[in-house]
Amino acid sequence: MSTDVANRVILREARPEDDKVVGELLVEAYTTQYAKLMPEVVYSEERKAFLRDVASRRKVCTILVAELDGEIAGTVALYPPGAPGTEAWLPNTADLRALATSVRFQGQGLAQPLLAETEALAKRWGVDAISLHVRRGAKGVARLYERRGYQRKPEGDIDRLPDVYLEAYLLPMK
């Protein structure tokens, strides 16, 4: 992360008034990044609606935002163990979802403080691990997590979804 950005970023929980901005950031980031890296990936209107429905997810998980100069520049969600919508396959495991940075701020290292904050939150929750899933073929995304200590766990893969195979990763917390 550039020192300038590191000095200016504020991490906080998303508030109801952030929902629309966070939803649009997710749609823009996912469709733009996948279009560049994996042009075969197409986001349905149903998937975009899910990404935009931040209010529903905020009821069951913690959504964090990275704010730069008053603008939301990144986001991530952490589901507690057993929460509705979690994809964690192990007990007492938090589930990390929907990490994204605004297209304007991509490549500036904003994912790192967001991930560090989710890891700190998971420690406060006392969970055994954090799980997450990466679309098969998204090698750069997988490397981002691997550099933070996440380990590939094929037993947690999700292959039941139409047109997508999700590879599982786990970060032990204990």
CSV table of C-alpha atoms in Angstrom, one decimal, residues 7-173:
chain,number,residue,atom,x,y,z
A,7,ASN,CA,-2.0,7.3,6.3
A,8,ARG,CA,-5.4,8.3,5.1
A,9,VAL,CA,-7.5,5.1,5.2
A,10,ILE,CA,-10.1,4.8,7.9
A,11,LEU,CA,-11.6,1.4,8.6
A,12,ARG,CA,-15.1,1.2,10.1
A,13,GLU,CA,-18.3,-0.8,10.1
A,14,ALA,CA,-20.7,0.0,7.3
A,15,ARG,CA,-23.8,2.0,8.2
A,16,PRO,CA,-27.2,1.9,6.6
A,17,GLU,CA,-26.5,5.1,4.7
A,18,ASP,CA,-23.5,3.3,3.1
A,19,ASP,CA,-25.5,0.4,1.6
A,20,LYS,CA,-26.1,1.9,-1.8
A,21,VAL,CA,-22.5,3.0,-2.3
A,22,VAL,CA,-21.1,-0.4,-1.0
A,23,GLY,CA,-23.5,-2.3,-3.3
A,24,GLU,CA,-22.5,-0.3,-6.4
A,25,LEU,CA,-18.8,-0.6,-5.5
A,26,LEU,CA,-19.2,-4.4,-5.3
A,27,VAL,CA,-20.9,-4.6,-8.7
A,28,GLU,CA,-18.5,-2.3,-10.4
A,29,ALA,CA,-15.4,-3.9,-8.9
A,30,TYR,CA,-16.5,-7.5,-9.6
A,31,THR,CA,-17.7,-6.9,-13.2
A,32,THR,CA,-14.7,-4.7,-14.1
A,33,GLN,CA,-12.0,-7.0,-12.6
A,34,TYR,CA,-13.5,-10.2,-13.9
A,35,ALA,CA,-14.0,-8.7,-17.3
A,36,LYS,CA,-10.3,-8.0,-17.5
A,37,LEU,CA,-9.0,-11.2,-16.0
A,38,MET,CA,-11.7,-13.7,-16.8
A,39,PRO,CA,-13.8,-12.4,-19.7
A,40,GLU,CA,-15.9,-15.6,-19.7
A,41,VAL,CA,-17.3,-14.6,-16.3
A,42,VAL,CA,-20.7,-12.9,-16.7
A,43,TYR,CA,-22.7,-11.5,-13.7
A,44,SER,CA,-26.4,-12.1,-14.0
A,45,GLU,CA,-28.9,-9.5,-12.9
A,46,GLU,CA,-29.8,-11.8,-10.0
A,47,ARG,CA,-26.1,-11.8,-8.8
A,48,LYS,CA,-25.8,-8.1,-9.2
A,49,ALA,CA,-29.0,-7.7,-7.1
A,50,PHE,CA,-27.5,-9.9,-4.4
A,51,LEU,CA,-24.3,-7.8,-4.4
A,52,ARG,CA,-26.4,-4.6,-4.1
A,53,ASP,CA,-28.5,-5.9,-1.2
A,54,VAL,CA,-26.0,-4.8,1.5
A,55,ALA,CA,-28.8,-4.1,4.0
A,56,SER,CA,-29.8,-7.7,4.2
A,57,ARG,CA,-26.3,-8.9,4.6
A,58,ARG,CA,-25.6,-6.3,7.3
A,59,LYS,CA,-28.3,-7.9,9.4
A,60,VAL,CA,-26.3,-11.2,9.6
A,61,CYS,CA,-22.7,-10.3,9.2
A,62,THR,CA,-20.2,-7.5,9.8
A,63,ILE,CA,-19.5,-5.4,6.7
A,64,LEU,CA,-16.4,-3.2,6.9
A,65,VAL,CA,-15.5,-0.3,4.7
A,66,ALA,CA,-12.3,1.4,3.9
A,67,GLU,CA,-12.8,5.2,3.7
A,68,LEU,CA,-10.4,7.5,2.0
A,69,ASP,CA,-11.0,11.3,2.2
A,70,GLY,CA,-14.7,10.7,3.0
A,71,GLU,CA,-15.2,8.2,0.1
A,72,ILE,CA,-15.8,4.5,0.5
A,73,ALA,CA,-12.9,2.9,-1.4
A,74,GLY,CA,-13.2,-0.7,-0.3
A,75,THR,CA,-15.3,-3.2,1.5
A,76,VAL,CA,-15.4,-6.8,3.0
A,77,ALA,CA,-17.9,-8.9,4.9
A,78,LEU,CA,-17.3,-11.3,7.7
A,79,TYR,CA,-20.0,-13.8,8.7
A,80,PRO,CA,-19.9,-15.2,12.2
A,81,PRO,CA,-20.1,-19.0,12.6
A,82,GLY,CA,-23.5,-20.3,11.8
A,83,ALA,CA,-24.9,-17.1,10.4
A,84,PRO,CA,-27.4,-17.3,7.6
A,85,GLY,CA,-25.6,-17.1,4.2
A,86,THR,CA,-22.3,-18.4,5.5
A,87,GLU,CA,-20.4,-20.8,3.3
A,88,ALA,CA,-18.1,-21.9,6.1
A,89,TRP,CA,-17.9,-25.7,6.1
A,90,LEU,CA,-16.3,-26.1,9.5
A,91,PRO,CA,-17.7,-25.3,12.9
A,92,ASN,CA,-16.6,-22.2,14.8
A,93,THR,CA,-15.4,-20.7,11.6
A,94,ALA,CA,-16.0,-17.1,10.3
A,95,ASP,CA,-16.6,-16.7,6.6
A,96,LEU,CA,-15.0,-13.9,4.7
A,97,ARG,CA,-17.0,-12.7,1.6
A,98,ALA,CA,-17.3,-9.8,-0.8
A,99,LEU,CA,-13.8,-8.3,-0.6
A,100,ALA,CA,-13.6,-5.5,-3.2
A,101,THR,CA,-12.0,-2.1,-3.8
A,102,SER,CA,-13.3,0.7,-5.9
A,103,VAL,CA,-12.0,0.6,-9.5
A,104,ARG,CA,-10.5,4.0,-8.8
A,105,PHE,CA,-8.4,2.7,-5.9
A,106,GLN,CA,-7.4,-0.8,-7.2
A,107,GLY,CA,-3.8,-1.7,-7.0
A,108,GLN,CA,-3.2,0.7,-4.0
A,109,GLY,CA,-3.2,-2.1,-1.4
A,110,LEU,CA,-6.5,-1.4,0.2
A,111,ALA,CA,-7.3,-5.1,0.5
A,112,GLN,CA,-4.5,-5.5,3.1
A,113,PRO,CA,-5.9,-3.3,5.9
A,114,LEU,CA,-9.4,-4.7,5.2
A,115,LEU,CA,-8.1,-8.2,5.6
A,116,ALA,CA,-6.1,-7.3,8.7
A,117,GLU,CA,-9.3,-5.9,10.3
A,118,THR,CA,-11.4,-9.0,9.5
A,119,GLU,CA,-8.6,-11.1,11.1
A,120,ALA,CA,-8.6,-8.9,14.2
A,121,LEU,CA,-12.4,-9.2,14.3
A,122,ALA,CA,-12.3,-13.0,14.0
A,123,LYS,CA,-9.8,-13.1,16.9
A,124,ARG,CA,-12.2,-11.0,19.0
A,125,TRP,CA,-15.0,-13.5,18.2
A,126,GLY,CA,-12.7,-16.4,19.3
A,127,VAL,CA,-13.2,-18.4,16.1
A,128,ASP,CA,-10.9,-21.3,15.2
A,129,ALA,CA,-10.5,-20.1,11.6
A,130,ILE,CA,-11.6,-17.9,8.7
A,131,SER,CA,-12.8,-19.6,5.6
A,132,LEU,CA,-13.4,-18.1,2.1
A,133,HIS,CA,-13.9,-19.1,-1.5
A,134,VAL,CA,-12.2,-18.0,-4.7
A,135,ARG,CA,-13.6,-18.6,-8.1
A,136,ARG,CA,-11.6,-21.3,-9.9
A,137,GLY,CA,-9.1,-19.6,-12.2
A,138,ALA,CA,-8.8,-16.4,-10.2
A,139,LYS,CA,-5.1,-17.0,-9.5
A,140,GLY,CA,-4.3,-13.4,-8.5
A,141,VAL,CA,-7.1,-13.4,-5.9
A,142,ALA,CA,-5.9,-16.7,-4.6
A,143,ARG,CA,-2.3,-15.4,-4.3
A,144,LEU,CA,-3.5,-12.4,-2.3
A,145,TYR,CA,-5.0,-14.7,0.3
A,146,GLU,CA,-2.1,-17.2,0.3
A,147,ARG,CA,0.3,-14.4,1.0
A,148,ARG,CA,-1.7,-13.8,4.2
A,149,GLY,CA,-1.4,-17.4,5.3
A,150,TYR,CA,-4.7,-18.8,3.9
A,151,GLN,CA,-4.3,-22.5,2.9
A,152,ARG,CA,-6.1,-24.3,0.1
A,153,LYS,CA,-8.6,-26.7,1.4
A,154,PRO,CA,-10.3,-28.7,-1.4
A,155,GLU,CA,-12.7,-30.4,1.1
A,156,GLY,CA,-14.5,-27.0,1.4
A,157,ASP,CA,-14.9,-26.4,-2.4
A,158,ILE,CA,-18.3,-25.5,-3.7
A,159,ASP,CA,-19.2,-27.1,-7.0
A,160,ARG,CA,-23.0,-27.2,-6.7
A,161,LEU,CA,-23.5,-23.7,-8.2
A,162,PRO,CA,-24.4,-23.3,-11.9
A,163,ASP,CA,-21.5,-22.2,-14.1
A,164,VAL,CA,-19.1,-21.6,-11.2
A,165,TYR,CA,-16.6,-23.6,-9.1
A,166,LEU,CA,-15.4,-22.1,-5.9
A,167,GLU,CA,-12.1,-23.2,-4.3
A,168,ALA,CA,-11.9,-23.1,-0.5
A,169,TYR,CA,-9.2,-21.5,1.6
A,170,LEU,CA,-8.8,-21.5,5.4
A,171,LEU,CA,-6.8,-19.3,7.8
A,172,PRO,CA,-6.3,-21.0,11.1
A,173,MET,CA,-6.7,-18.5,14.0
